């Protein structure tokens, strides 16, 4: 009677084990300082303009003449047109209003979008990976094939003809590796998807961190992508909305399979199972795209970028292999020889009080790597810099 596929899920043991180890360390060493480089959440507050837009919206909701009930079904037009403008201006990508769907975040849509696919669709997922892609498909009983990221391909695997897949997950800039696909590499994926009639689910949650116009900040910058890709994105990392909740998904009208429009299917799915994001939050999200709001948001991004730059430079100076950091808030570093990511985690914690995220939690290909996050405090990053500069040489011989 119940969905036994849940038996196939890995337990959530990974993040709880990290918390357990950190808490045990604190209990045993109450005087030691903890330096948090494992944070997967933003820490900078909302931009002042976002806050005032939401305050104004709250006032409107409390007023009979401006009160709003259920919102527009794909999200308010003011927010969708702000997004349309943003795509046009900053990405040179033309979207129609009907292609933009406002959501309560990328995670929900990444899971919900699977409603559009049959149970026997073949799924391709890069390893290492954001665990949501894996778990949502395991819950639905789908078989998953992995494509390996490694230091040879700089954790940016590209397809070959031996791969058979209907659904392909790509995340760029990537969590956990911070790696970013070039236009040429994404072009290989789009060509593969067009040739094989597969659909790319493109997680673009970290696009705001891209610091180089020649790198793609939307899959729709790649010719042909509108016929094979759905882009899922979010205000979470862009504007610190992890606790406020707002995202968006783009389903092109040109995306048609077996005579069915995926855009129409998604509209049907959303209007049946979802009643939208709060008006207050959508007004806050709209403020991100005003000139002043955007520059306030970018100040926070600059703060994280500088953290990432300091961490990358520290590893560069030590000659430690790593990727990410330049166009992403994450740095993915190689562990010392003969040390797995859990051993290295224990070492960094006990020796320096530094908390990181073991790569093993993101898939088998992450076993010998560590994720460092730039979402923490500058002071923590600077302390880590000093400690690692002097302390890591002994294990990286
Ligand atoms: C943080 C993150 C998201 C954003 O999820 P929300 O539900 O919008 O908060 C999406 N994808 C990846 C890979 C992330 O790391």
Coordinates of C-alpha atoms and ligand atoms in Angstrom, one line a residue:
X1 CA 0.0 0.0 0.0
X2 CA 2.8 2.4 0.6
X3 CA 5.7 3.5 -1.7
X4 CA 8.4 1.1 -0.9
X5 CA 10.9 3.0 -3.1
X6 CA 11.5 5.0 0.1
X7 CA 13.5 2.0 1.3
X8 CA 16.1 2.8 -1.5
X9 CA 16.8 6.2 -0.1
X10 CA 20.1 6.8 1.7
X11 CA 19.4 8.0 5.2
X12 CA 20.0 11.6 6.1
X13 CA 22.8 10.4 8.2
X14 CA 25.3 12.6 6.3
X15 CA 24.5 16.1 7.6
X16 CA 23.4 14.8 11.0
X17 CA 26.8 13.0 11.3
X18 CA 28.6 16.3 10.6
X19 CA 26.5 18.1 13.2
X20 CA 27.1 15.3 15.7
X21 CA 30.9 15.4 15.2
X22 CA 30.9 19.2 15.6
X23 CA 28.8 19.1 18.7
X24 CA 31.0 16.4 20.3
X25 CA 34.1 18.5 19.5
X26 CA 32.5 21.6 21.1
X27 CA 31.5 19.6 24.2
X28 CA 35.0 18.3 24.6
X29 CA 36.8 21.6 23.7
X30 CA 34.5 24.3 25.1
X31 CA 37.4 26.9 24.8
X32 CA 38.3 26.1 21.2
X33 CA 36.9 28.4 18.4
X34 CA 34.9 26.9 15.7
X35 CA 35.5 28.1 12.1
X36 CA 32.6 27.4 9.9
X37 CA 33.5 26.7 6.3
X38 CA 30.7 24.1 5.8
X39 CA 27.8 26.4 5.6
X40 CA 25.4 25.6 2.7
X41 CA 23.1 28.5 3.5
X42 CA 23.5 32.2 2.9
X43 CA 24.3 34.4 6.0
X44 CA 24.0 38.0 4.7
X45 CA 20.7 39.7 5.5
X46 CA 18.1 40.7 2.9
X47 CA 18.8 43.9 0.9
X48 CA 17.1 46.9 2.5
X49 CA 15.1 47.6 -0.7
X50 CA 13.8 44.0 -0.6
X51 CA 12.7 44.5 3.0
X52 CA 10.9 47.8 2.3
X53 CA 9.1 46.3 -0.7
X54 CA 7.9 43.5 1.5
X55 CA 6.8 45.9 4.3
X56 CA 4.8 47.9 1.8
X57 CA 3.2 44.7 0.5
X58 CA 2.2 43.8 4.1
X59 CA 0.5 47.1 4.5
X60 CA -1.4 46.5 1.2
X61 CA -2.6 43.2 2.4
X62 CA -4.0 44.9 5.5
X63 CA -6.0 47.4 3.6
X64 CA -9.4 46.6 2.0
X65 CA -8.8 48.5 -1.2
X66 CA -5.4 46.8 -1.9
X67 CA -5.9 43.4 -0.3
X68 CA -5.1 40.4 -2.5
X69 CA -6.4 36.8 -2.3
X70 CA -5.1 34.1 -4.6
X71 CA -2.5 35.5 -7.0
X72 CA -2.0 35.0 -10.7
X73 CA -1.6 31.3 -11.5
X74 CA 2.0 31.4 -12.9
X75 CA 3.1 34.2 -10.5
X76 CA 2.4 37.9 -10.6
X77 CA 3.0 39.6 -13.9
X78 CA 5.1 42.3 -12.3
X79 CA 7.7 39.6 -11.2
X80 CA 7.5 37.6 -14.4
X81 CA 8.1 40.7 -16.5
X82 CA 11.0 41.8 -14.2
X83 CA 12.5 38.3 -14.9
X84 CA 11.8 38.6 -18.6
X85 CA 13.7 41.9 -18.6
X86 CA 16.6 40.4 -16.6
X87 CA 17.0 37.5 -19.0
X88 CA 16.9 39.9 -22.0
X89 CA 19.4 42.4 -20.5
X90 CA 21.8 40.3 -18.6
X91 CA 21.6 37.0 -20.6
X92 CA 20.5 38.1 -24.1
X93 CA 17.8 35.4 -23.8
X94 CA 14.3 36.1 -25.0
X95 CA 11.6 34.5 -23.0
X96 CA 7.8 34.8 -23.4
X97 CA 5.7 35.6 -20.3
X98 CA 4.0 32.2 -20.6
X99 CA 7.4 30.5 -20.2
X100 CA 8.1 31.9 -16.7
X101 CA 6.6 30.2 -13.6
X102 CA 7.2 31.6 -10.1
X103 CA 7.7 29.0 -7.4
X104 CA 8.5 28.8 -3.7
X105 CA 12.0 27.7 -4.5
X106 CA 14.2 25.6 -6.8
X107 CA 14.1 22.5 -4.6
X108 CA 10.4 22.0 -4.8
X109 CA 10.3 22.5 -8.6
X110 CA 13.2 20.2 -9.1
X111 CA 11.2 17.5 -7.4
X112 CA 7.8 18.4 -8.8
X113 CA 8.9 18.6 -12.4
X114 CA 9.2 14.9 -12.4
X115 CA 5.4 14.7 -12.5
X116 CA 5.8 15.4 -16.2
X117 CA 7.9 12.2 -16.8
X118 CA 7.0 8.5 -17.0
X119 CA 8.2 6.1 -14.3
X120 CA 10.5 4.4 -16.7
X121 CA 12.3 7.5 -18.0
X122 CA 16.0 7.0 -17.9
X123 CA 17.8 9.5 -15.6
X124 CA 21.4 10.7 -16.0
X125 CA 23.0 12.5 -13.0
X126 CA 26.5 13.7 -12.7
X127 CA 28.5 12.5 -9.6
X128 CA 29.2 14.4 -7.3
X129 CA 25.8 15.9 -7.1
X130 CA 23.2 18.0 -5.1
X131 CA 21.4 15.0 -3.4
X132 CA 17.9 16.3 -4.4
X133 CA 18.2 15.0 -7.9
X134 CA 19.0 11.5 -6.8
X135 CA 16.5 11.2 -4.0
X136 CA 13.5 12.6 -5.9
X137 CA 14.1 10.0 -8.6
X138 CA 14.6 7.2 -6.1
X139 CA 11.3 8.0 -4.5
X140 CA 9.7 7.6 -7.9
X141 CA 11.4 4.3 -8.4
X142 CA 13.5 5.4 -11.4
X143 CA 16.8 3.9 -12.3
X144 CA 19.7 6.4 -12.3
X145 CA 22.8 6.3 -14.4
X146 CA 25.7 8.4 -13.2
X147 CA 28.3 10.3 -15.2
X148 CA 31.5 10.8 -13.3
X149 CA 33.1 14.1 -12.5
X150 CA 36.9 13.9 -11.7
X151 CA 40.0 15.9 -11.8
X152 CA 40.7 14.9 -15.4
X153 CA 37.4 16.5 -16.6
X154 CA 37.6 19.2 -13.9
X155 CA 34.3 17.9 -12.6
X156 CA 32.6 19.0 -15.8
X157 CA 31.6 15.7 -17.5
X158 CA 30.4 15.9 -21.1
X159 CA 28.3 13.3 -22.9
X160 CA 29.4 10.5 -25.2
X161 CA 27.4 8.3 -27.5
X162 CA 27.3 5.4 -25.1
X163 CA 25.0 7.3 -22.8
X164 CA 21.3 6.6 -22.9
X165 CA 19.2 9.1 -21.0
X166 CA 15.8 10.8 -21.2
X167 CA 16.3 13.2 -18.3
X168 CA 19.6 14.9 -17.7
X169 CA 20.4 17.0 -14.6
X170 CA 23.0 19.7 -15.0
X171 CA 24.0 22.2 -12.3
X172 CA 26.3 25.1 -13.3
X173 CA 27.8 26.8 -11.4
X174 CA 27.8 23.5 -9.5
X175 CA 27.0 22.6 -6.0
X176 CA 29.2 21.0 -4.6
X177 CA 32.2 21.5 -7.0
X178 CA 31.8 25.2 -7.9
X179 CA 32.7 24.2 -11.5
X180 CA 31.1 26.1 -14.4
X181 CA 30.4 24.8 -17.9
X182 CA 31.7 26.8 -20.8
X183 CA 29.4 27.5 -23.7
X184 CA 31.2 24.9 -25.8
X185 CA 30.7 22.2 -23.1
X186 CA 27.0 23.1 -22.6
X187 CA 26.7 23.0 -26.4
X188 CA 27.7 19.3 -26.3
X189 CA 25.0 18.6 -23.8
X190 CA 22.4 20.5 -25.9
X191 CA 23.4 18.7 -29.0
X192 CA 23.2 15.4 -27.3
X193 CA 19.8 16.2 -25.9
X194 CA 18.4 17.3 -29.3
X195 CA 19.8 14.2 -31.0
X196 CA 18.4 11.8 -28.4
X197 CA 15.2 13.7 -27.6
X198 CA 16.2 13.9 -24.0
X199 CA 15.3 16.8 -21.7
X200 CA 17.9 18.7 -19.6
X201 CA 16.9 19.9 -16.2
X202 CA 19.2 22.8 -15.7
X203 CA 19.7 24.0 -12.2
X204 CA 20.9 27.6 -12.4
X205 CA 20.6 28.5 -8.7
X206 CA 24.1 30.0 -8.6
X207 CA 24.1 32.0 -11.9
X208 CA 24.6 35.3 -10.0
X209 CA 28.1 34.2 -9.0
X210 CA 29.2 34.0 -12.7
X211 CA 31.9 36.7 -13.1
X212 CA 32.7 36.4 -16.8
X213 CA 30.3 37.3 -19.6
X214 CA 31.8 34.6 -21.8
X215 CA 30.5 31.9 -19.5
X216 CA 26.8 30.8 -19.9
X217 CA 24.6 32.2 -17.1
X218 CA 21.5 30.5 -18.6
X219 CA 21.2 27.4 -20.8
X220 CA 19.1 29.5 -23.2
X221 CA 22.2 31.2 -24.3
X222 CA 23.0 27.9 -26.1
X223 CA 21.4 27.5 -29.5
X224 CA 18.7 24.8 -29.5
X225 CA 18.3 24.8 -25.7
X226 CA 14.6 26.0 -25.9
X227 CA 13.8 22.6 -27.6
X228 CA 15.4 20.5 -25.0
X229 CA 15.9 22.3 -21.6
X230 CA 14.0 23.4 -18.5
X231 CA 15.8 25.9 -16.4
X232 CA 15.2 26.0 -12.6
X233 CA 16.4 28.9 -10.6
X234 CA 15.9 30.7 -7.3
X235 CA 16.3 33.9 -5.3
X236 CA 17.8 31.8 -2.5
X237 CA 21.5 32.3 -3.3
X238 CA 21.0 35.4 -5.5
X239 CA 19.3 37.5 -2.9
X240 CA 19.4 35.6 0.4
X241 CA 15.9 34.2 0.1
X242 CA 16.6 30.8 1.6
X243 CA 14.3 31.6 4.5
X244 CA 12.0 33.8 2.5
X245 CA 11.2 31.3 -0.3
X246 CA 10.9 32.3 -4.0
X247 CA 12.2 30.8 -7.2
X248 CA 11.3 30.4 -10.8
X249 CA 11.2 27.8 -13.5
X250 CA 11.4 28.3 -17.2
X251 CA 9.6 25.8 -19.4
X252 CA 9.9 26.9 -23.1
X253 CA 6.9 26.8 -25.4
X254 CA 9.1 25.1 -28.0
X255 CA 9.6 22.1 -25.7
X256 CA 7.4 19.4 -27.1
X257 CA 7.7 15.6 -26.8
X258 CA 5.3 12.9 -28.2
X259 CA 3.0 15.7 -29.3
X260 CA 2.7 17.2 -25.8
X261 CA 3.8 20.7 -24.8
X262 CA 5.7 20.5 -21.6
X263 CA 4.8 24.1 -20.9
X264 CA 1.1 23.3 -21.0
X265 CA 1.7 20.2 -18.9
X266 CA 3.6 22.2 -16.3
X267 CA 0.9 24.9 -16.2
X268 CA -1.7 22.1 -15.7
X269 CA 0.4 20.5 -13.0
X270 CA 1.0 23.7 -11.1
X271 CA -2.6 25.0 -11.3
X272 CA -3.7 21.6 -9.9
X273 CA -1.2 21.2 -7.1
X274 CA 0.2 24.6 -6.3
X275 CA -1.4 27.9 -5.3
X276 CA 1.5 30.2 -5.7
X277 CA 3.9 32.2 -3.6
X278 CA 2.8 34.9 -1.3
X279 CA 2.2 38.4 -2.8
X280 CA 4.5 39.9 -0.1
X281 CA 7.4 37.7 -1.1
X282 CA 6.9 38.3 -4.8
X283 CA 7.1 42.0 -4.2
X284 CA 10.3 41.5 -2.3
X285 CA 11.7 39.4 -5.3
X286 CA 10.6 42.1 -7.7
X287 CA 12.7 44.7 -5.8
X288 CA 15.9 42.6 -6.6
X289 CA 15.6 43.8 -10.2
X290 CA 15.4 47.5 -9.5
X291 CA 18.7 49.3 -10.0
X292 CA 19.2 50.1 -6.4
X293 CA 17.9 46.7 -5.2
X294 CA 20.3 44.9 -7.6
X295 CA 23.3 46.8 -6.4
X296 CA 22.5 46.1 -2.8
X297 CA 22.1 42.4 -3.6
X298 CA 25.5 42.5 -5.5
X299 CA 27.2 43.9 -2.4
X300 CA 26.4 40.6 -0.6
X301 CA 27.5 38.6 -3.5
X302 CA 30.8 40.6 -3.5
X303 CA 31.2 39.7 0.2
X304 CA 30.9 36.0 -0.6
X305 CA 33.1 36.3 -3.6
X306 CA 35.9 37.9 -1.6
X307 CA 35.6 35.0 0.9
X308 CA 36.0 32.6 -2.0
X309 CA 38.9 34.5 -3.4
X310 CA 40.8 34.3 -0.1
X311 CA 40.2 30.6 0.3
X312 CA 41.2 29.9 -3.3
X313 CA 44.3 31.9 -3.0
X314 CA 45.3 30.1 0.1
X315 CA 45.0 26.7 -1.7
X316 CA 46.8 28.1 -4.8
X317 CA 49.7 29.2 -2.6
X318 CA 49.9 25.7 -1.1
X319 CA 49.6 24.1 -4.5
X320 CA 46.5 22.1 -3.5
X321 CA 44.3 21.0 -6.4
X322 CA 40.9 22.6 -6.3
X323 CA 38.1 23.9 -8.5
X324 CA 35.3 26.4 -8.1
X325 CA 35.5 29.6 -6.1
X326 CA 35.8 31.9 -9.1
X327 CA 32.2 31.8 -10.3
X328 CA 30.6 30.0 -7.4
X329 CA 30.4 30.2 -3.6
X330 CA 32.0 26.8 -3.2
X331 CA 35.5 25.5 -3.5
X332 CA 36.1 21.8 -4.1
X333 CA 39.6 20.7 -2.9
X334 CA 41.5 17.5 -3.1
X335 CA 42.1 15.8 0.2
X336 CA 45.7 14.8 1.1
X337 CA 46.9 11.5 -0.3
X338 CA 45.7 8.5 1.6
X339 CA 43.1 10.6 3.5
X340 CA 39.4 10.1 2.6
X341 CA 37.1 13.0 3.0
X342 CA 35.8 11.9 6.4
X343 CA 39.4 11.4 7.7
X344 CA 40.3 14.9 6.4
X345 CA 37.1 16.3 8.0
X346 CA 38.1 14.9 11.4
X347 CA 41.6 16.2 10.9
X348 CA 40.6 19.7 10.1
X349 CA 38.1 19.8 12.9
X350 CA 40.4 18.4 15.7
X351 CA 43.5 20.2 14.5
X352 CA 42.2 23.6 13.6
X353 CA 38.5 23.7 14.7
X354 CA 37.6 24.1 11.0
X355 CA 34.3 22.7 9.9
X356 CA 34.0 21.6 6.2
X357 CA 31.8 19.3 4.2
X358 CA 33.2 15.9 3.2
X359 CA 32.8 15.3 -0.5
X360 CA 31.6 11.7 0.2
X361 CA 28.2 13.2 1.0
X362 CA 27.7 14.2 -2.6
X363 CA 28.4 10.9 -4.3
X364 CA 31.2 8.2 -4.7
X365 CA 33.3 10.6 -6.8
X366 CA 33.5 13.0 -3.9
X367 CA 35.3 10.5 -1.6
X368 CA 38.7 12.2 -1.9
X369 CA 37.4 15.8 -1.9
X370 CA 36.2 18.4 0.4
X371 CA 33.7 21.3 -0.1
X372 CA 34.6 24.7 1.4
X373 CA 31.8 27.3 1.5
X374 CA 32.3 31.1 1.2
X375 CA 28.9 31.7 2.9
X376 CA 30.4 32.3 6.3
X377 CA 31.9 35.3 8.0
X378 CA 35.0 37.1 6.7
X379 CA 36.7 36.8 10.0
X380 CA 36.3 33.0 9.9
X381 CA 37.7 32.9 6.4
X382 CA 40.7 35.0 7.5
X383 CA 41.3 32.8 10.5
X384 CA 41.1 29.7 8.3
X385 CA 43.6 31.3 5.9
X386 CA 46.1 31.8 8.6
X387 CA 45.7 28.3 10.1
X388 CA 45.7 26.5 6.8
X389 CA 48.7 28.4 5.4
X390 CA 50.9 27.2 8.2
X391 CA 49.2 24.0 9.1
X392 CA 48.4 22.1 5.9
X393 CA 51.9 21.7 4.6
X394 CA 52.5 18.7 6.9
X395 CA 49.7 16.6 5.4
X396 CA 50.2 17.5 1.8
X397 CA 53.7 16.2 1.3
Ligands
LIG1 C1 20.6 26.1 -2.7 C2 20.3 25.4 -3.9 C3 19.1 25.5 -4.6 C4 18.1 26.5 -4.1 O1 17.0 25.8 -3.6 P1 15.8 26.7 -3.0 O2 14.7 25.7 -2.8 O3 15.4 27.7 -4.1 O4 16.2 27.4 -1.7 C5 18.9 24.8 -5.8 N1 19.9 24.0 -6.3 C6 21.1 23.9 -5.7 C7 22.1 23.0 -6.3 C8 21.3 24.5 -4.5 O5 22.5 24.3 -3.9

